[in-house]
PDB file of C-alpha atoms in Angstrom:
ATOM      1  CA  UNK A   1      23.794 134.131 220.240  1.00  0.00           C
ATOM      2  CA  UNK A   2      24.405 130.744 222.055  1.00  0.00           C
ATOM      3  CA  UNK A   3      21.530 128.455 221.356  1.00  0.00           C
ATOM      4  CA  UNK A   4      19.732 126.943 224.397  1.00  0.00           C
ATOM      5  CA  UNK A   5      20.020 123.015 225.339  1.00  0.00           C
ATOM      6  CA  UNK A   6      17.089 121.073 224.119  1.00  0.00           C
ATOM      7  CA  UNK A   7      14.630 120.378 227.108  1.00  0.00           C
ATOM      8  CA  UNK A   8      14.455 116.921 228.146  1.00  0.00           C
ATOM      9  CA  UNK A   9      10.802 117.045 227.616  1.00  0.00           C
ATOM     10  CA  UNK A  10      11.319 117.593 223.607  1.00  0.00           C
ATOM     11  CA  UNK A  11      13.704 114.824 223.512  1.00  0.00           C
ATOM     12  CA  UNK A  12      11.027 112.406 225.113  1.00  0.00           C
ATOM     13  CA  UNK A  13       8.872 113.416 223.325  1.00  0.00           C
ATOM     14  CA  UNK A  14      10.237 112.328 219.906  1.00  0.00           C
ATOM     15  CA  UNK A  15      11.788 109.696 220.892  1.00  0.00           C
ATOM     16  CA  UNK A  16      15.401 110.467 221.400  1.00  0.00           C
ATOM     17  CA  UNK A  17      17.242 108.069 224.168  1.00  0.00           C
ATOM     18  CA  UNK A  18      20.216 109.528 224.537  1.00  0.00           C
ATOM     19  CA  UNK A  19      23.503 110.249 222.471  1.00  0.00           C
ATOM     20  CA  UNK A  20      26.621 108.375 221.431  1.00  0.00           C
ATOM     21  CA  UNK A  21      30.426 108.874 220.672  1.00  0.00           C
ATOM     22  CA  UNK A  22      32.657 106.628 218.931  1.00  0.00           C
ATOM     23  CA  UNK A  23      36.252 107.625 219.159  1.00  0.00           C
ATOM     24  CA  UNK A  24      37.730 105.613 216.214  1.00  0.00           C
ATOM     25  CA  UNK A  25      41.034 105.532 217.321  1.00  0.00           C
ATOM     26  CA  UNK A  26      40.640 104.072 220.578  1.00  0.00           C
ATOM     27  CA  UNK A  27      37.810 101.882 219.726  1.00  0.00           C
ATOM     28  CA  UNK A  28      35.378 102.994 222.337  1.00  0.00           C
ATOM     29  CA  UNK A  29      31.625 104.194 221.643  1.00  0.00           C
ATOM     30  CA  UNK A  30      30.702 106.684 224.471  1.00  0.00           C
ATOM     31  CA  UNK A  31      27.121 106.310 225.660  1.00  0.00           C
ATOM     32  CA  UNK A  32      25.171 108.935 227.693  1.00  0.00           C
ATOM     33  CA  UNK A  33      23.513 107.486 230.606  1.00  0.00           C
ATOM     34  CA  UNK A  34      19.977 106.873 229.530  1.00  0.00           C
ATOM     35  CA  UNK A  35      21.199 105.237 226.138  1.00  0.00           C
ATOM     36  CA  UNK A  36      23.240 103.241 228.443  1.00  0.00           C
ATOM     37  CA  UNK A  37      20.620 101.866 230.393  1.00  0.00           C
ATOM     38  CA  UNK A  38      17.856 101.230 227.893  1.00  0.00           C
ATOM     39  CA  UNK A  39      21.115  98.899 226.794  1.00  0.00           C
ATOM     40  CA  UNK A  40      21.423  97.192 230.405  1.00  0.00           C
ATOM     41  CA  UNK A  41      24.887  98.828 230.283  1.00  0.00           C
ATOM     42  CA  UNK A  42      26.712 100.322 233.537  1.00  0.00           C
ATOM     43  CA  UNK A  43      25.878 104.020 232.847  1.00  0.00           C
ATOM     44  CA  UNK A  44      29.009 105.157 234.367  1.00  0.00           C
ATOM     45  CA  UNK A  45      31.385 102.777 232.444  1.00  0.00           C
ATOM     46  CA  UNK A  46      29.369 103.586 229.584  1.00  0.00           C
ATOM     47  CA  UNK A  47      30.343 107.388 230.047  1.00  0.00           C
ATOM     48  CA  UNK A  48      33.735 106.650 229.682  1.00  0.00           C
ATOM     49  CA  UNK A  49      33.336 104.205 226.792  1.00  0.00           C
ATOM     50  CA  UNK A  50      32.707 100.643 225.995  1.00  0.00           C
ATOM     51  CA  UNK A  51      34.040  98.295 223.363  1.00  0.00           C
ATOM     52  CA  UNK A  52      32.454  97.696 219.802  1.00  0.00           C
ATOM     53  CA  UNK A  53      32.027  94.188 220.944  1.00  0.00           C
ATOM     54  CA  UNK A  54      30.483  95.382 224.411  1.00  0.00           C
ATOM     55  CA  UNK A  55      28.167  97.315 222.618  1.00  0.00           C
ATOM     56  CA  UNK A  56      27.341  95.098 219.851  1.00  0.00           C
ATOM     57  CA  UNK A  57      26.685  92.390 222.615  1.00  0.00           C
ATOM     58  CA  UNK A  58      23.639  94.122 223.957  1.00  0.00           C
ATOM     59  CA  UNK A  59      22.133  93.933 220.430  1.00  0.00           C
ATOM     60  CA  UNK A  60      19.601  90.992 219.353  1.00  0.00           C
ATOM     61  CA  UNK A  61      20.870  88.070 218.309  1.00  0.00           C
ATOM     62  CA  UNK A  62      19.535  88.051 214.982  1.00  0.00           C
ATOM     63  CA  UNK A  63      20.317  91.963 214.557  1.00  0.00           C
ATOM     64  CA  UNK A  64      24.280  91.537 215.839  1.00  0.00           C
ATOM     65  CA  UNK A  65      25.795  90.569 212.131  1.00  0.00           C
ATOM     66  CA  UNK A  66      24.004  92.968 210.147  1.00  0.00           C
ATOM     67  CA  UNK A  67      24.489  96.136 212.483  1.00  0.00           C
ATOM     68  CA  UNK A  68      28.534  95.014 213.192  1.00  0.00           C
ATOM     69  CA  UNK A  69      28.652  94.750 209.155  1.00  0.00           C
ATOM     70  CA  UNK A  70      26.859  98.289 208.806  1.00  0.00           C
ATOM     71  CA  UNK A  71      29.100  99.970 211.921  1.00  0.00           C
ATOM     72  CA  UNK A  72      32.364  98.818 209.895  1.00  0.00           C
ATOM     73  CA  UNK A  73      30.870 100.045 206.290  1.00  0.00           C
ATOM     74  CA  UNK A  74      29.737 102.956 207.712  1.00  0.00           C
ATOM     75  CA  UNK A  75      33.492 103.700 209.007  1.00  0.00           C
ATOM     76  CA  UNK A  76      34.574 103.545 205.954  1.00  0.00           C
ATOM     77  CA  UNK A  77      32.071 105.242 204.054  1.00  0.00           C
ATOM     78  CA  UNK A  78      32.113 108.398 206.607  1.00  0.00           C
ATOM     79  CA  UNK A  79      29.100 111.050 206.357  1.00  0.00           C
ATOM     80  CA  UNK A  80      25.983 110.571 207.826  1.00  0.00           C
ATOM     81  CA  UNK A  81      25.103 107.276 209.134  1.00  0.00           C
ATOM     82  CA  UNK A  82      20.978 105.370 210.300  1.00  0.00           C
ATOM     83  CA  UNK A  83      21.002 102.008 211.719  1.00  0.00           C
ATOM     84  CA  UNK A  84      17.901 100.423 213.080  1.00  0.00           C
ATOM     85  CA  UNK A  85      18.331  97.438 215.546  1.00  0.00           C
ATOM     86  CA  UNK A  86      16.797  95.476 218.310  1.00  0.00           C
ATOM     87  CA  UNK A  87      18.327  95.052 221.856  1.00  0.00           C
ATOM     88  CA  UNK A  88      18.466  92.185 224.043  1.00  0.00           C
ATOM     89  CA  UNK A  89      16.573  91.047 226.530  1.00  0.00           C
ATOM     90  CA  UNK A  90      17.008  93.636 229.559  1.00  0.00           C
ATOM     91  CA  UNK A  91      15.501  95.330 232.648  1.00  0.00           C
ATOM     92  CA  UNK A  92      13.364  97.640 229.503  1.00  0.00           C
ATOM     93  CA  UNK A  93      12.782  95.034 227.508  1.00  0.00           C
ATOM     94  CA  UNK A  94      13.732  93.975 223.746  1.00  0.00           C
ATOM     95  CA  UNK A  95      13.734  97.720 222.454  1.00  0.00           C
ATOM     96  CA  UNK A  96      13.718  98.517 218.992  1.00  0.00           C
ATOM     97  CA  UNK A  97      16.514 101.601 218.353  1.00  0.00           C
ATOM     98  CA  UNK A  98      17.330 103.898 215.491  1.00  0.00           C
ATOM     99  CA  UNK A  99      21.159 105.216 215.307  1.00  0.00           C
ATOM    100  CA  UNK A 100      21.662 108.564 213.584  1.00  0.00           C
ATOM    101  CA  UNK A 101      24.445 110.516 213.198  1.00  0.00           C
ATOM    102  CA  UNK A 102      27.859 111.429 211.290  1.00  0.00           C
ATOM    103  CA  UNK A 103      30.952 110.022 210.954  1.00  0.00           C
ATOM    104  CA  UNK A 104      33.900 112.259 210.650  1.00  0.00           C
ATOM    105  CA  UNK A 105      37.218 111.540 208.535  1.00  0.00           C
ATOM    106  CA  UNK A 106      40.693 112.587 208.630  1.00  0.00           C
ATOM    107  CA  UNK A 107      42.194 114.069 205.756  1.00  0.00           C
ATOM    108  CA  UNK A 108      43.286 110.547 204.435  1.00  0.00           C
ATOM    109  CA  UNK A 109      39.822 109.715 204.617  1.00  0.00           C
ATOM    110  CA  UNK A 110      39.855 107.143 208.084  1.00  0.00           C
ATOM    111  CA  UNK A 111      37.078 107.327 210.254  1.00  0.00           C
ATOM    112  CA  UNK A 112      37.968 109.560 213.313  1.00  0.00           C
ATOM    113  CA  UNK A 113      35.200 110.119 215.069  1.00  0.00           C
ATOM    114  CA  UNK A 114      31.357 109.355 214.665  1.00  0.00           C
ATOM    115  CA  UNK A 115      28.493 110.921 216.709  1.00  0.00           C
ATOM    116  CA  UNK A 116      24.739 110.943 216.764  1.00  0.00           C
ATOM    117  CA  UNK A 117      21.724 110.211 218.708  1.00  0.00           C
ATOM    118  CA  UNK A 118      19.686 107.237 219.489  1.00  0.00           C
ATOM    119  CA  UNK A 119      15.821 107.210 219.375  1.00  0.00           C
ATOM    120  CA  UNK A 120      13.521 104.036 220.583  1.00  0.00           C
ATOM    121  CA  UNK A 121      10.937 103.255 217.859  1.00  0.00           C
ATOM    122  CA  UNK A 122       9.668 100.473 220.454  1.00  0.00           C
ATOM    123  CA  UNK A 123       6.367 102.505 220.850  1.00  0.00           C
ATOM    124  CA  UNK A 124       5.699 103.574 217.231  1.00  0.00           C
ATOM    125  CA  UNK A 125       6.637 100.316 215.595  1.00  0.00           C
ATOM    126  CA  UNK A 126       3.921  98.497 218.174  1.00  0.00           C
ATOM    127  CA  UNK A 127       1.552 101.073 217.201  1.00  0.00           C
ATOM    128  CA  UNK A 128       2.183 100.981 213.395  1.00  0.00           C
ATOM    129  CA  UNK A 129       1.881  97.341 214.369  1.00  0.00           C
ATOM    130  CA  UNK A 130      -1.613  97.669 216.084  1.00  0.00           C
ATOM    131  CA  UNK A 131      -2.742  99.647 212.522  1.00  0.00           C
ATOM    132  CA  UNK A 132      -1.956  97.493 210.384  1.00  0.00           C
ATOM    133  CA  UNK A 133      -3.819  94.487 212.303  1.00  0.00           C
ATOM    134  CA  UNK A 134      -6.777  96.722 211.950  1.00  0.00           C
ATOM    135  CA  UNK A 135      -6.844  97.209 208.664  1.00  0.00           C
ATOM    136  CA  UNK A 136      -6.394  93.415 207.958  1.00  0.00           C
ATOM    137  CA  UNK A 137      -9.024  92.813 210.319  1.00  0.00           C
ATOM    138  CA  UNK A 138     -11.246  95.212 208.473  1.00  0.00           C
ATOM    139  CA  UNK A 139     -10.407  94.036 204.960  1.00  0.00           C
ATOM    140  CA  UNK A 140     -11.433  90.709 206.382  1.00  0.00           C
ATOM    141  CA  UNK A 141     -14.763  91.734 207.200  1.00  0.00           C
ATOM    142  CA  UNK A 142     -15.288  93.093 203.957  1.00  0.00           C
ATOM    143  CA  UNK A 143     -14.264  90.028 202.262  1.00  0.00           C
ATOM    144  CA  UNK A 144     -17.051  88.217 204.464  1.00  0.00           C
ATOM    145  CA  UNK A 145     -19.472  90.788 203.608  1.00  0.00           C
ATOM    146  CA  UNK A 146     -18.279  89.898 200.038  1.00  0.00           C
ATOM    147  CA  UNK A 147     -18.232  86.549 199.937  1.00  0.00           C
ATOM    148  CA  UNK A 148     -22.018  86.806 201.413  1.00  0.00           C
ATOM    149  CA  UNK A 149     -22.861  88.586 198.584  1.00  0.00           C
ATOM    150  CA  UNK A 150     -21.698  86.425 196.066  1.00  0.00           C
ATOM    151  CA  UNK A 151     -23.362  83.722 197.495  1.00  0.00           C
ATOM    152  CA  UNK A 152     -26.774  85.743 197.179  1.00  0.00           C
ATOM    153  CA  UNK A 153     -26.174  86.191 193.745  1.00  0.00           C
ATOM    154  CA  UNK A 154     -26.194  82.324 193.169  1.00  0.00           C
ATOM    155  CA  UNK A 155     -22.625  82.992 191.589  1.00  0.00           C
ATOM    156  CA  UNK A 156     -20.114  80.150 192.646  1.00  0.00           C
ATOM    157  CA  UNK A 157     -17.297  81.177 190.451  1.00  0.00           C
ATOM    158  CA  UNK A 158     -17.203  84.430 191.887  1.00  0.00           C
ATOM    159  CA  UNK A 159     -17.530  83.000 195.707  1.00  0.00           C
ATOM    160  CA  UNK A 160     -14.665  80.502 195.010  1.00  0.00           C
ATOM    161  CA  UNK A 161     -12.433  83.451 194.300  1.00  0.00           C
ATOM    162  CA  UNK A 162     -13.262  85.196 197.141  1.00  0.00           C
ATOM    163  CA  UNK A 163     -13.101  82.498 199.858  1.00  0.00           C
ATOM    164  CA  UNK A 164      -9.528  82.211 198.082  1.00  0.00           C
ATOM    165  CA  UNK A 165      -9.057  85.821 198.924  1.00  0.00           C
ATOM    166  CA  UNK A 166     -10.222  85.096 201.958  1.00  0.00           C
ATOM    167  CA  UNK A 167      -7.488  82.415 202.542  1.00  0.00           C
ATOM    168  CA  UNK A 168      -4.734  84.997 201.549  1.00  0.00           C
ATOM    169  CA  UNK A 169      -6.330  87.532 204.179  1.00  0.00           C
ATOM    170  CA  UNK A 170      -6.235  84.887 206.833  1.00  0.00           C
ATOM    171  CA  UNK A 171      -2.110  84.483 205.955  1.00  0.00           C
ATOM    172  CA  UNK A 172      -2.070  88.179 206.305  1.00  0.00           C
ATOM    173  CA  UNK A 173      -4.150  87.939 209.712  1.00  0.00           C
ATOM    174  CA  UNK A 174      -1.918  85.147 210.814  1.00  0.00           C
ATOM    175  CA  UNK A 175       1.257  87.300 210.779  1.00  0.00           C
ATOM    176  CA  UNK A 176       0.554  89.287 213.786  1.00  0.00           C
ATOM    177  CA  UNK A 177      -0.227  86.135 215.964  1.00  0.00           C
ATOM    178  CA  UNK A 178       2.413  85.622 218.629  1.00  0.00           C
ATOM    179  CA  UNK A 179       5.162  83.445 218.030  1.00  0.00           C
ATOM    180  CA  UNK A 180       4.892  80.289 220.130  1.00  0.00           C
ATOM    181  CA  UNK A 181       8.081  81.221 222.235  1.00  0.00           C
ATOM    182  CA  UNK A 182       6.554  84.927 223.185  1.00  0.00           C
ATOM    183  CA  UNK A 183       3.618  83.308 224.617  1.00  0.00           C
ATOM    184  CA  UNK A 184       3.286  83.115 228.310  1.00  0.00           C
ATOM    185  CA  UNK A 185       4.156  79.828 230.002  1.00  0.00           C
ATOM    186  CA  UNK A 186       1.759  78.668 232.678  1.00  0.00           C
TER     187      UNK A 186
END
């Protein structure tokens, strides 16, 4: 019995972009249409297959090295294969993308053929993001509450550790304040 194709609505729903090909041999990664434009590539010329360095050009600056590195290990390796990245700058956005798939060998062992899917994590990482700021927030509260405490108590000792507690939950805060580049410029 032939399994069905995977509705489009499933796919949204957990994330998945679109899928990639990359024929070894000719050095060309084939990208479906949506994966190709979440990457502010020509969909079409993506269909028939882009360059390594095409490819790797729509990745974030800071991401390029380590994912080229990891594409070229991963060759040689063979098997399955997970690389998280970031994209640059296009119509979507900076999108944060997981790569997963396999990479097939000859029988000498070269790279032939790898093939997977890619998902955008953009929404989940902002949200795991979000979390997290809560929780700081909340711990930081506490620590207040705390620090009150310790004060009623007539106990400096104890309130000097805990206002530097509360210094260390301030670093913690300040890590999810914007960069000053990614604020808006009047």
């Amino acid at each position: 019995m032939a399994e069905a194709p995977i509705p489009q609505s499933v796919l949204d729903a957990s994330g998945v972009v679109g899928t990639w090909v990359h024929d070894y041999w000719a050095g060309q990664l084939e990208l479906s249409a949506s994966f190709a434009d979440l990457l502010g590539l020509d969909p079409e010329a993506a269909a028939s297959g882009v360059s390594l360095e095409t490819f790797l050009d729509r990745t974030h600056p800071e991401d390029r090295v380590r994912i080229e590195s990891y594409l070229h290990a991963a060759a040689v390796i063979g098997g399955s294969m997970e690389a998280e990245f970031r994209t640059r700058d296009s119509r979507s956005g900076i999108r944060t993308l997981l790569m997963r798939g396999r990479i097939e060998r000859d029988s000498d062992g070269r790279a032939t053929r790898g093939r997977g899917i890619a998902i955008d994590r953009t929404e989940e990482q902002a949200a795991n993001l979000v979390q997290s700021e809560r929780v700081v927030n909340r711990m930081a509260e506490h620590v207040i509450a705390l620090r009150d405490l310790a004060r009623a108590l007539h106990r400096p000792a104890l309130t000097d550790r805990i206002e530097h507690l509360m210094i260390e939950i301030g670093f913690e805060l300040a890590r999810f304040l914007p960069e000053p580049e990614d604020e808006s410029r009047h």
